[in-house]
Short mmCIF file of C-alpha atoms and ligand atoms in Angstrom, two decimals:
data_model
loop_
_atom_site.label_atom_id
_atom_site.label_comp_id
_atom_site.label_asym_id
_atom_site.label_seq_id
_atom_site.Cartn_x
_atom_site.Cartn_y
_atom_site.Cartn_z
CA UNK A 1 -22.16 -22.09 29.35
CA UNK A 2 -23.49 -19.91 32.07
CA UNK A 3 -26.23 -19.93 34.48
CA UNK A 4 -28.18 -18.26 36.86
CA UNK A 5 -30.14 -19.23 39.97
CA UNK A 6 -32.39 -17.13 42.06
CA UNK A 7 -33.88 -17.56 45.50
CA UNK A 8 -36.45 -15.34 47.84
CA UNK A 9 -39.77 -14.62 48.60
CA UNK A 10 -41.85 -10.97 47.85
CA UNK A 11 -41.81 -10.86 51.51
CA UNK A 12 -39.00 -12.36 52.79
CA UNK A 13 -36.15 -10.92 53.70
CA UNK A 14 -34.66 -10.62 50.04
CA UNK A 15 -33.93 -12.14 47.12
CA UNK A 16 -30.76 -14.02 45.67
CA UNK A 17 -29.04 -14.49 42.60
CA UNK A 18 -25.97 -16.68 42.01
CA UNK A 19 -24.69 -16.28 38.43
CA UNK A 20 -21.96 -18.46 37.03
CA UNK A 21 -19.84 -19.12 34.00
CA UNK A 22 -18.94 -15.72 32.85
CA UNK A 23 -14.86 -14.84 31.69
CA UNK A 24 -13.02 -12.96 34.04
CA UNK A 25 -11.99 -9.43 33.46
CA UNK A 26 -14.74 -7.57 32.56
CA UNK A 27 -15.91 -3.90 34.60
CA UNK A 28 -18.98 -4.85 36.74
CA UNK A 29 -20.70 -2.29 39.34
CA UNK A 30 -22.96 -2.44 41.51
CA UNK A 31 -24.33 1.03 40.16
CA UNK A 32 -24.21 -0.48 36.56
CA UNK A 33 -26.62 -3.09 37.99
CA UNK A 34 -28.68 -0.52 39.66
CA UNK A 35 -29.75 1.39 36.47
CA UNK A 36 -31.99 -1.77 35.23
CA UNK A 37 -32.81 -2.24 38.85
CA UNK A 38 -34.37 1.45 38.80
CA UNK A 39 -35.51 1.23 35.43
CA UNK A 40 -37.51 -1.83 36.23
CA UNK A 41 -39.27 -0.16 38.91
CA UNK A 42 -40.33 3.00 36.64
CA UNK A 43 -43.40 2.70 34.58
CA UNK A 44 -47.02 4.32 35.05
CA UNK A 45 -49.49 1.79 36.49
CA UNK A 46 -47.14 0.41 39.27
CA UNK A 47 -48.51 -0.13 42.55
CA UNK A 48 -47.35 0.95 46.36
CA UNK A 49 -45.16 -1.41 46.56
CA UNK A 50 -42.53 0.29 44.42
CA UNK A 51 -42.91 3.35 46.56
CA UNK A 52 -41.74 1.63 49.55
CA UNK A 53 -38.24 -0.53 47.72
CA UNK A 54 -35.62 1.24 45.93
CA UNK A 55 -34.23 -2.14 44.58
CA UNK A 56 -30.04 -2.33 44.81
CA UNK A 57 -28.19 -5.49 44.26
CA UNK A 58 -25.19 -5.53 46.91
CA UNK A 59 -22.18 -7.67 45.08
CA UNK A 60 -21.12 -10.20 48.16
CA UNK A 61 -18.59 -12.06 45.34
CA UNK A 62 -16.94 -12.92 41.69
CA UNK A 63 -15.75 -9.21 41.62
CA UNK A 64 -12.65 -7.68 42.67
CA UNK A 65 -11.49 -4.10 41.98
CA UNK A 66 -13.83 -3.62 39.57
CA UNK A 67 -13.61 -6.24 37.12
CA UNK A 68 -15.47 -9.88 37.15
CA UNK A 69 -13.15 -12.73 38.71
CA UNK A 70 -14.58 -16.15 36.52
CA UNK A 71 -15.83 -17.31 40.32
CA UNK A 72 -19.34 -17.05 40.78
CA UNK A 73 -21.08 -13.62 41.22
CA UNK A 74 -23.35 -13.63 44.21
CA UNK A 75 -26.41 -10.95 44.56
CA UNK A 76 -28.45 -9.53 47.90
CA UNK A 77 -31.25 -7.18 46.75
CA UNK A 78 -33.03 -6.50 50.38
CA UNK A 79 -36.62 -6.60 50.78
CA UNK A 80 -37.18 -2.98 52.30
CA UNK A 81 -41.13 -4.29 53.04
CA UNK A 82 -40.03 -6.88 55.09
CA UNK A 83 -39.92 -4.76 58.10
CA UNK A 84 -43.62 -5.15 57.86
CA UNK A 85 -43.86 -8.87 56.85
CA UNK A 86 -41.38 -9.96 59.79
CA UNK A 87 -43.82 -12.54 61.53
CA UNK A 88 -46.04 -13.37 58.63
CA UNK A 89 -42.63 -14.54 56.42
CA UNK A 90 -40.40 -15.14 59.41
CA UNK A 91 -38.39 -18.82 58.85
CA UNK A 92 -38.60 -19.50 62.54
CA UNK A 93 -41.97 -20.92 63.95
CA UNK A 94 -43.38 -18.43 65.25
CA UNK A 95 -47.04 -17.53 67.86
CA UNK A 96 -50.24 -16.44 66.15
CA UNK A 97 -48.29 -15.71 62.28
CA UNK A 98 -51.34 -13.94 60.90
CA UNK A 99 -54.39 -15.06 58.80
CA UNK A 100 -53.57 -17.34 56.65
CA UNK A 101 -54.90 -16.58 52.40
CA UNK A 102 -57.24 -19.56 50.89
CA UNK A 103 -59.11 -17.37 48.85
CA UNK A 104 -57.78 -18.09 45.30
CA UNK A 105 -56.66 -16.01 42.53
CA UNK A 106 -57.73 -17.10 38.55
CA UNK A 107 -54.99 -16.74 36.31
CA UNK A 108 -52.34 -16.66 39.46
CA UNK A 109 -50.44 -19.69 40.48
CA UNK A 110 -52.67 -19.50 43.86
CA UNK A 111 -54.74 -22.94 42.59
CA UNK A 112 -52.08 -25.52 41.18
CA UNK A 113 -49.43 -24.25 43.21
CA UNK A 114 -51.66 -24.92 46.68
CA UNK A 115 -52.84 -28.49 45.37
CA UNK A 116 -49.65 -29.95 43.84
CA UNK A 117 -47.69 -28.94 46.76
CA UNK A 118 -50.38 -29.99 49.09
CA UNK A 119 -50.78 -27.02 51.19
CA UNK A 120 -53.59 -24.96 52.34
CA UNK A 121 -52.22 -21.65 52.65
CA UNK A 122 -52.00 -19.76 49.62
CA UNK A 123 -48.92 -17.31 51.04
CA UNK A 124 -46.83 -20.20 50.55
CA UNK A 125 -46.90 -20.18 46.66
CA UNK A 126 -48.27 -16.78 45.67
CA UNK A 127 -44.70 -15.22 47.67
CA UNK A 128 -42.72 -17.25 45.38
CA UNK A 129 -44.65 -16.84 42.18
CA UNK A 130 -45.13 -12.97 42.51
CA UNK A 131 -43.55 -11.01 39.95
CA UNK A 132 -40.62 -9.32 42.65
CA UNK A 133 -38.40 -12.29 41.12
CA UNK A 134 -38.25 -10.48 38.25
CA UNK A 135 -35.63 -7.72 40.31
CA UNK A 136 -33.54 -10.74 40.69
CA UNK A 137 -33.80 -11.72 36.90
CA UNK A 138 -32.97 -7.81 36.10
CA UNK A 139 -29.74 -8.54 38.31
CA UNK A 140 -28.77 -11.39 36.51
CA UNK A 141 -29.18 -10.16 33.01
CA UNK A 142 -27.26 -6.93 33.63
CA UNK A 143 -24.45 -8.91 33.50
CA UNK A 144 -24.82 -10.44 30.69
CA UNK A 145 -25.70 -7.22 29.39
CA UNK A 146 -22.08 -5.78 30.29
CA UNK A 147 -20.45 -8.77 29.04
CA UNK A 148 -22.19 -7.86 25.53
CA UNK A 149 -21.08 -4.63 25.89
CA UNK A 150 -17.81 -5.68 25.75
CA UNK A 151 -18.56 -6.76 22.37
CA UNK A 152 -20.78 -3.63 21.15
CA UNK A 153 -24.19 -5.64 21.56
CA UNK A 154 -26.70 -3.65 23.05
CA UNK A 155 -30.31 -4.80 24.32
CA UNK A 156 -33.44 -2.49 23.86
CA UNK A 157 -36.89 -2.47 24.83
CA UNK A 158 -39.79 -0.38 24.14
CA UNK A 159 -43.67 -1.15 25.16
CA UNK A 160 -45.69 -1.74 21.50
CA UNK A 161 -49.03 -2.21 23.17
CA UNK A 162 -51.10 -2.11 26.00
CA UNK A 163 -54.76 -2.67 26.23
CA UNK A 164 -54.80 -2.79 22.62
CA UNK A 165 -53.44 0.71 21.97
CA UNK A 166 -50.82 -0.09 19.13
CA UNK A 167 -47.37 1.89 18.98
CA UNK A 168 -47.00 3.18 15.40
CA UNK A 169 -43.39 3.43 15.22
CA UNK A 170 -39.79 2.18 12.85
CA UNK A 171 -36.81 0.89 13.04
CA UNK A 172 -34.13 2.05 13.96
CA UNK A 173 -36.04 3.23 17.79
CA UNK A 174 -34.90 5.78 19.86
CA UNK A 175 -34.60 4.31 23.11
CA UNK A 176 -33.73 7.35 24.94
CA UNK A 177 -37.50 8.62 24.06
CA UNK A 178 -38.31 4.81 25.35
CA UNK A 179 -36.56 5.43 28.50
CA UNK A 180 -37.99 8.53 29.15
CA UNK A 181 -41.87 7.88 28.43
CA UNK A 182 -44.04 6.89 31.77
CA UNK A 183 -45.20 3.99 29.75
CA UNK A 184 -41.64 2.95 27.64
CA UNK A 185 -43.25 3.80 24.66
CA UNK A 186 -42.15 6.00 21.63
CA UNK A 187 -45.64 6.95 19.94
CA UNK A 188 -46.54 9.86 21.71
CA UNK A 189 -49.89 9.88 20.74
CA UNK A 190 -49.93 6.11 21.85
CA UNK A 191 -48.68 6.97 24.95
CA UNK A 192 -51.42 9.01 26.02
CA UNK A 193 -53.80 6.54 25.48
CA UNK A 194 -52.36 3.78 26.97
CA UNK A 195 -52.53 6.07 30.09
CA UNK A 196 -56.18 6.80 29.39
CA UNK A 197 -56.81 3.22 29.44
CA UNK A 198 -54.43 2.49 32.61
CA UNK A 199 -56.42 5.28 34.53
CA UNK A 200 -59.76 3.53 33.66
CA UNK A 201 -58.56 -0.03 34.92
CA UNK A 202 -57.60 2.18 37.80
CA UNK A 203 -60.67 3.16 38.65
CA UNK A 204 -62.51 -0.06 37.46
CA UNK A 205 -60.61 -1.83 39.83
CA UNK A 206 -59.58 -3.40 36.97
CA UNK A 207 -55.56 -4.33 35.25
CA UNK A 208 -54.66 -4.37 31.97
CA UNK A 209 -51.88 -6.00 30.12
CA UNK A 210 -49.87 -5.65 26.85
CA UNK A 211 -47.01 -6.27 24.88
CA UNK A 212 -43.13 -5.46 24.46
CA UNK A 213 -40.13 -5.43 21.60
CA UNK A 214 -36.69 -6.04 23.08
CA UNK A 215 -34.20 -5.25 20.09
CA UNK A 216 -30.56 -6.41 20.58
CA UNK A 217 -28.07 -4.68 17.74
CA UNK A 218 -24.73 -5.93 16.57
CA UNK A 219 -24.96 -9.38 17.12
CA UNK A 220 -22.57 -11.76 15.27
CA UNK A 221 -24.05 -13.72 12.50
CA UNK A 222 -23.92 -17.29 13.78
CA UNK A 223 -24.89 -17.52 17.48
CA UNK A 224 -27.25 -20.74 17.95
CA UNK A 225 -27.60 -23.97 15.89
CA UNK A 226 -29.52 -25.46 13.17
CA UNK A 227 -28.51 -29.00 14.44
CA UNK A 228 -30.94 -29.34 17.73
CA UNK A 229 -33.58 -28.40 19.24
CA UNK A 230 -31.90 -27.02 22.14
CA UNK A 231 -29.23 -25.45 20.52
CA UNK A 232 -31.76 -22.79 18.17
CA UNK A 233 -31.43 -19.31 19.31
CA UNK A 234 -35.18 -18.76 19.15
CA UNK A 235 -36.06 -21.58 21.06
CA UNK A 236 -33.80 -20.50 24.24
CA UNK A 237 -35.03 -16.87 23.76
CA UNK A 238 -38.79 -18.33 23.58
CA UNK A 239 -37.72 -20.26 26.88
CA UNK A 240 -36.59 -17.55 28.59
CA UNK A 241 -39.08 -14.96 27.45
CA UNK A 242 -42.24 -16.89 28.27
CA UNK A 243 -40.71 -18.37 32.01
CA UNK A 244 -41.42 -14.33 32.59
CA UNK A 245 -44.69 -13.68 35.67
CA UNK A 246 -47.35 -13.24 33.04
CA UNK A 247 -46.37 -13.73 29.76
CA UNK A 248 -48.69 -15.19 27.24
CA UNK A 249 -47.02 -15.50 24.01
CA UNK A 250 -43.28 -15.02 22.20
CA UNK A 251 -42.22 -13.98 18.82
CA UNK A 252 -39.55 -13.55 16.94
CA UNK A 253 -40.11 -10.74 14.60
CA UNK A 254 -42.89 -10.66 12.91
CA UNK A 255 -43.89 -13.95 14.34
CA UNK A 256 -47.54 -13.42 14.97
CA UNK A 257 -47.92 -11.75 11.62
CA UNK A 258 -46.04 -14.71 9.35
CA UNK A 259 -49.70 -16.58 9.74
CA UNK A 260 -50.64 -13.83 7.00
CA UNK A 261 -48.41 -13.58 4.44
CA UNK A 262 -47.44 -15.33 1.30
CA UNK A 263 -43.13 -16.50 1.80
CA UNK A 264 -43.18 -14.12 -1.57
CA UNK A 265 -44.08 -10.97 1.16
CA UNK A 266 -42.79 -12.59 4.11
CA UNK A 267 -39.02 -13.17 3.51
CA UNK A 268 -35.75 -11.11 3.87
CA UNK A 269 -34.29 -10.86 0.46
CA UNK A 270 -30.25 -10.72 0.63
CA UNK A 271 -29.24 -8.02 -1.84
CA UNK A 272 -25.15 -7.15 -2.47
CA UNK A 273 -24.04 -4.05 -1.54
CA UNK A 274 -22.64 -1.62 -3.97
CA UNK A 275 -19.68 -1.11 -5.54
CA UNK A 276 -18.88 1.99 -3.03
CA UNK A 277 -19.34 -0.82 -0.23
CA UNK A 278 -21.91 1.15 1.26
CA UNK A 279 -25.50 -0.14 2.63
CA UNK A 280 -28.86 1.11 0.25
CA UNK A 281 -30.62 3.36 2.69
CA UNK A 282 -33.16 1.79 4.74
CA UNK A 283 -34.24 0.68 8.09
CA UNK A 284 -31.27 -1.47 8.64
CA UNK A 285 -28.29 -0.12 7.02
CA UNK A 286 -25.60 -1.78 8.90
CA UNK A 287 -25.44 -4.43 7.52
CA UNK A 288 -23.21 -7.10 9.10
CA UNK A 289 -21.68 -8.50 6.24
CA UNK A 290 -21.38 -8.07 2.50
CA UNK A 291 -24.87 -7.85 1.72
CA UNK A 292 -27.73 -5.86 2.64
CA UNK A 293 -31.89 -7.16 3.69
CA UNK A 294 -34.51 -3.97 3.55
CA UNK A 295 -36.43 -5.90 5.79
CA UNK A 296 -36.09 -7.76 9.23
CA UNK A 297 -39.36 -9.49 9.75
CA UNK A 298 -37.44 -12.76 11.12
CA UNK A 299 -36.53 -10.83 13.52
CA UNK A 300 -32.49 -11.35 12.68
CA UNK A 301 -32.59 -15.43 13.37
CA UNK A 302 -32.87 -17.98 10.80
CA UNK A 303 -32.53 -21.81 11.55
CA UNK A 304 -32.01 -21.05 15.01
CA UNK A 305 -28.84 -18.61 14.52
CA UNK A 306 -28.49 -15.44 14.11
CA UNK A 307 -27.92 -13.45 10.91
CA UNK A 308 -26.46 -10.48 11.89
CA UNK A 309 -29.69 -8.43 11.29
CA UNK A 310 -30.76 -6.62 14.91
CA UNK A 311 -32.23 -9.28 16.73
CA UNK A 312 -36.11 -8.98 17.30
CA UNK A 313 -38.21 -10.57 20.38
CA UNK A 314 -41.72 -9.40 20.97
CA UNK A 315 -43.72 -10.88 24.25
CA UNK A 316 -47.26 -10.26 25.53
CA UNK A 317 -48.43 -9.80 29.29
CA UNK A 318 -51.61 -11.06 30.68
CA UNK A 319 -53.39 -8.60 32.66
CA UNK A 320 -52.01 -8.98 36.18
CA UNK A 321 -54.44 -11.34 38.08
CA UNK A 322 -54.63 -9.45 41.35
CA UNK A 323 -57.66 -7.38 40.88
CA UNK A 324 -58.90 -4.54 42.90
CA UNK A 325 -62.10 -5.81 42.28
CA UNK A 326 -61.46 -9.33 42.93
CA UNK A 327 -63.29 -12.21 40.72
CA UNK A 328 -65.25 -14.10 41.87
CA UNK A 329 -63.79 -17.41 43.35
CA UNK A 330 -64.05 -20.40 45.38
CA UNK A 331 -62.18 -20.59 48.69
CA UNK A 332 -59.39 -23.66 49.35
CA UNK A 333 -60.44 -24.55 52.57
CA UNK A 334 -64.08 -24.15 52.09
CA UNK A 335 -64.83 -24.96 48.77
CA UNK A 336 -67.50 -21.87 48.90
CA UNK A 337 -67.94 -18.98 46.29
CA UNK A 338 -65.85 -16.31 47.71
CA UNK A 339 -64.18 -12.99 46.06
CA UNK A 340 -60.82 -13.86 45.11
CA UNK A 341 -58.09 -12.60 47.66
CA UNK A 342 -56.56 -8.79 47.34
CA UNK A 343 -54.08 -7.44 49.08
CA UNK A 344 -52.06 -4.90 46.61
CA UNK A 345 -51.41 -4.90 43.68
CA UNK A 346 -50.29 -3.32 40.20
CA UNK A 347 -52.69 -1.85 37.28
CA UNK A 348 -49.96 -2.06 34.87
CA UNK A 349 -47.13 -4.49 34.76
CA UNK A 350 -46.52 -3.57 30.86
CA UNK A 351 -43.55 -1.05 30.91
CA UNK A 352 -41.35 -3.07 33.44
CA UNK A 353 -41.61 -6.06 31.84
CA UNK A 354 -39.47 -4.45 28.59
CA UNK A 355 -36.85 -4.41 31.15
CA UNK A 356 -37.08 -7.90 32.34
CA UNK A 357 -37.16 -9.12 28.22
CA UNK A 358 -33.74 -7.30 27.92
CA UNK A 359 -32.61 -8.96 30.91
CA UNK A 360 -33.97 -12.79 29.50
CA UNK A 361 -32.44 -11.55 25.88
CA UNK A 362 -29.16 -10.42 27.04
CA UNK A 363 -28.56 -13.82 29.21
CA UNK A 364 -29.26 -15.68 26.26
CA UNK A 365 -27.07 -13.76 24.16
CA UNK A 366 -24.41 -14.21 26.46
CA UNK A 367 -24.49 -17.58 26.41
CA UNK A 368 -24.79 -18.18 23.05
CA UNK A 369 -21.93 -16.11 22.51
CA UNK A 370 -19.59 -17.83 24.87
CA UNK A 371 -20.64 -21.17 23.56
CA UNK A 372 -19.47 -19.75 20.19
CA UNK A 373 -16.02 -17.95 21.19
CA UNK A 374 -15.34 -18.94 24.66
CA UNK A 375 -12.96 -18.09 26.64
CA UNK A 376 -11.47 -18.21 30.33
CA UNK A 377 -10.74 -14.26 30.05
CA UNK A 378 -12.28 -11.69 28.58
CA UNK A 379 -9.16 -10.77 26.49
CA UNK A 380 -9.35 -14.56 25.31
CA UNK A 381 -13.54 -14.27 24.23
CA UNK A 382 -11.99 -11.16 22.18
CA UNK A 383 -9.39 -12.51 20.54
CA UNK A 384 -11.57 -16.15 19.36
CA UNK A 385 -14.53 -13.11 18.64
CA UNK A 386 -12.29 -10.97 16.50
CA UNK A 387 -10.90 -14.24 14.63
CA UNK A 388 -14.28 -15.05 13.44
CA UNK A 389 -15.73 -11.76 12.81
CA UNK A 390 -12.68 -11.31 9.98
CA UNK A 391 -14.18 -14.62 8.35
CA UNK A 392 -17.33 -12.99 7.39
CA UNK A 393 -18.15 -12.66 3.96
CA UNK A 394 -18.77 -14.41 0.50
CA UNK A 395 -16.08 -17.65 0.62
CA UNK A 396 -14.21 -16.36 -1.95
CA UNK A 397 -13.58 -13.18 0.19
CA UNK A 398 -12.15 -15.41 3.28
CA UNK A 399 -8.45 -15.49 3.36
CA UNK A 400 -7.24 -18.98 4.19
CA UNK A 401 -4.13 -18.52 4.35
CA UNK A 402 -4.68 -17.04 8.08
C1 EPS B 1 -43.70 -6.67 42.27
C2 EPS B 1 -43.93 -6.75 43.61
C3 EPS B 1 -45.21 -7.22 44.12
C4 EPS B 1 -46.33 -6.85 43.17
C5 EPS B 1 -46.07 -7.31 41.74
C6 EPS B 1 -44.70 -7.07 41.27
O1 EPS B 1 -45.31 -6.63 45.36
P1 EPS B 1 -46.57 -6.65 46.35
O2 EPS B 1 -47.21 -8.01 46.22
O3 EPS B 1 -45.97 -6.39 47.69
O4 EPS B 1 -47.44 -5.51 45.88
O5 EPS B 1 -46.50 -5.46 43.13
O6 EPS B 1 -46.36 -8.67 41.65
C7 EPS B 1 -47.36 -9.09 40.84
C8 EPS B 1 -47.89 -8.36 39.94
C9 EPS B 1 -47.82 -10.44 41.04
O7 EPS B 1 -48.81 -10.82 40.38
O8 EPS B 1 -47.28 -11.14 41.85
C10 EPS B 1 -42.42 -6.18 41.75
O9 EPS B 1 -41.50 -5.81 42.53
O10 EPS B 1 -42.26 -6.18 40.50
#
């Protein structure tokens, strides 16, 4: 239903993002777009290279006034570095462009990248591959996120490990406390050693990765499909999670845990609500619908659609391959032991990449949503949204009489 495409190089002169399919009529801001764009810089453990860009997406279309216009919505986020990357990234040939990087990186994209695409300078694939894409994917998602909004779903994200420090927290999270810890985490005793351990890697010359929950709340029961493979929620969100620089591994829910349990312990029981139509107390009281779960460890999807319950995503990070203290290697050209190449990099990639899940969820969302309700105009999606959501509930309780 909608799409995105993104374009640019971590050097080059910035990076694009054409996003299409979305109803019109819908507020959209550049500033709305810049609060992810900040909040993705944030996050102890970040390297210079945040220091030097204050990432802003400049709308050049598919807005007018204020409000979306169904045409495509084109993005420029300028590479401020690029002042100092003119001749090495310039798209013109150019005299004497600068040494060229055959030193390889493990766990970067330096070695298949350079020998599928035959080339012998690394540059050429490790600009592309670098993880500034993911300012373009923040772009992108915000707007799915302020479609959703339109609709009262909201996407979360909070760090739950790094290094192997564990968050101890519940559900329902405060994200303002997520926002506002240098890591995006909400245990503060967690917290503090995750920075322990980012310090060390510091001075190691060392990185360290992690993992992240992104939580979306009040989504419709129903978005998805049992019928295909491509059509399951959790499969697009597992696509879209794991295309992220560096991640490792997706679950929903309690995915990595299921392995463990007996279906007797693993499963969200449906229980009525009362008489008084009100929710038991719990973790999830809103139920969305005439029954009630006192757990969520599906992470609100079953055969591929969602059930209403808040919508759970969790996705690790590999330690970021650039090293301070590069491993050792074997250069392209040479086929010698070298050190792998180093040039600048992150400790910590952990708390950004929350950000960067809500952007993945929320594009997902989005078009899962619009395949469900369409819609030319946003006042359309509402009206096919509204419909439905009066349907909900036990069949006896669904007027069909209209
Ligand atoms: C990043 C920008 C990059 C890296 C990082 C993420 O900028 P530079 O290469 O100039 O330091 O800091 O990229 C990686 C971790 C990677 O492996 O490519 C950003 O804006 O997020």
């Amino acid at each position: 239903m909608i799409k995105y495409i993104t374009a640019g190089e971590s050097h080059g002169k910035g990076l694009t993002i054409i996003v299409e399919g979305f109803p019109t009529g819908f507020p959209l801001s550049e500033d709305y777009i810049q609060e992810d764009l900040a909040r993705r810089q944030r996050g102890y453990g970040r390297g210079g290279r945040q220091l030097i860009e204050k990432d802003r997406a400049e709308l050049l279309s598919g807005v007018r006034h204020g409000l979306t216009m169904g045409s495509p919505i084109s993005m420029f986020i300028p590479n401020k570095d690029y002042v100092n990357w003119g001749k090495v990234m310039a798209t013109e040939p150019v005299e004497d462009p600068g040494n060229t990087v055959t030193r390889l990186r493990a766990g970067h994209a330096d070695m298949p990248g350079t020998i599928k695409y035959g080339i012998s300078d690394v540059r050429n694939i490790l600009e592309r591959s670098s993880a500034r894409e993911t300012a373009a994917r923040v772009a992108a998602g915000a707007v799915a996120k302020r479609f959703l909004q339109e609709f009262g779903i909201e996407v979360h994200s909070h760090v739950i490990n790094i290094g192997g420090v564990r968050s101890k927290y519940e559900h329902p999270v405060d994200w303002e406390k997520a926002n506002a810890s240098e890591v995006h985490c909400i245990d503060p005793l967690a917290e503090a050693e995750m920075i322990k351990i980012i310090d060390k890697a510091k001075e190691d010359g060392d990185t360290i990765g992690g993992a992240v929950e992104v939580v979306a709340t009040n989504v419709p029961i129903g978005l998805g499909s049992h019928v295909h493979y491509e059509r399951k929620l959790d499969a697009r969100l597992a696509l879209a999670l794991m295309s992220i620089q560096a991640c490792k591994s997706v679950a929903i829910g309690e995915g990595w845990e299921a392995a463990d349990l007996p279906g007797s312990q693993y499963h969200d029981t449906l229980e009525p609500i009362a008489e008084d139509g009100k929710a038991p107390a719990g973790p999830y009281p809103t139920a969305s619908g005439p029954w009630h779960r006192a757990t969520n460890r599906t992470g609100g999807i079953e055969g591929g659609m969602s059930t209403g319950m808040p919508l759970i995503a969790r996705f690790t990070i590999k330690p970021i391959a650039t090293l301070a203290k590069p491993l050792p290697s074997v250069d392209l050209v040479t086929g010698k032991t070298v050190q792998a190449h180093f040039e600048r990099s992150d400790v910590c990639n952990v708390p950004p990449a929350g950000v960067i899940g809500e952007a993945a969820v929320a594009f997902v969302l989005a078009d899962a949503f619009l395949e469900k309700f369409g819609g030319d105009n946003i006042d359309e999606t509402s009206r096919n949204f509204n419909s439905y959501q009066k349907t909900i509930g036990p069949r006896s309780w669904v007027a069909t009489d209209g």
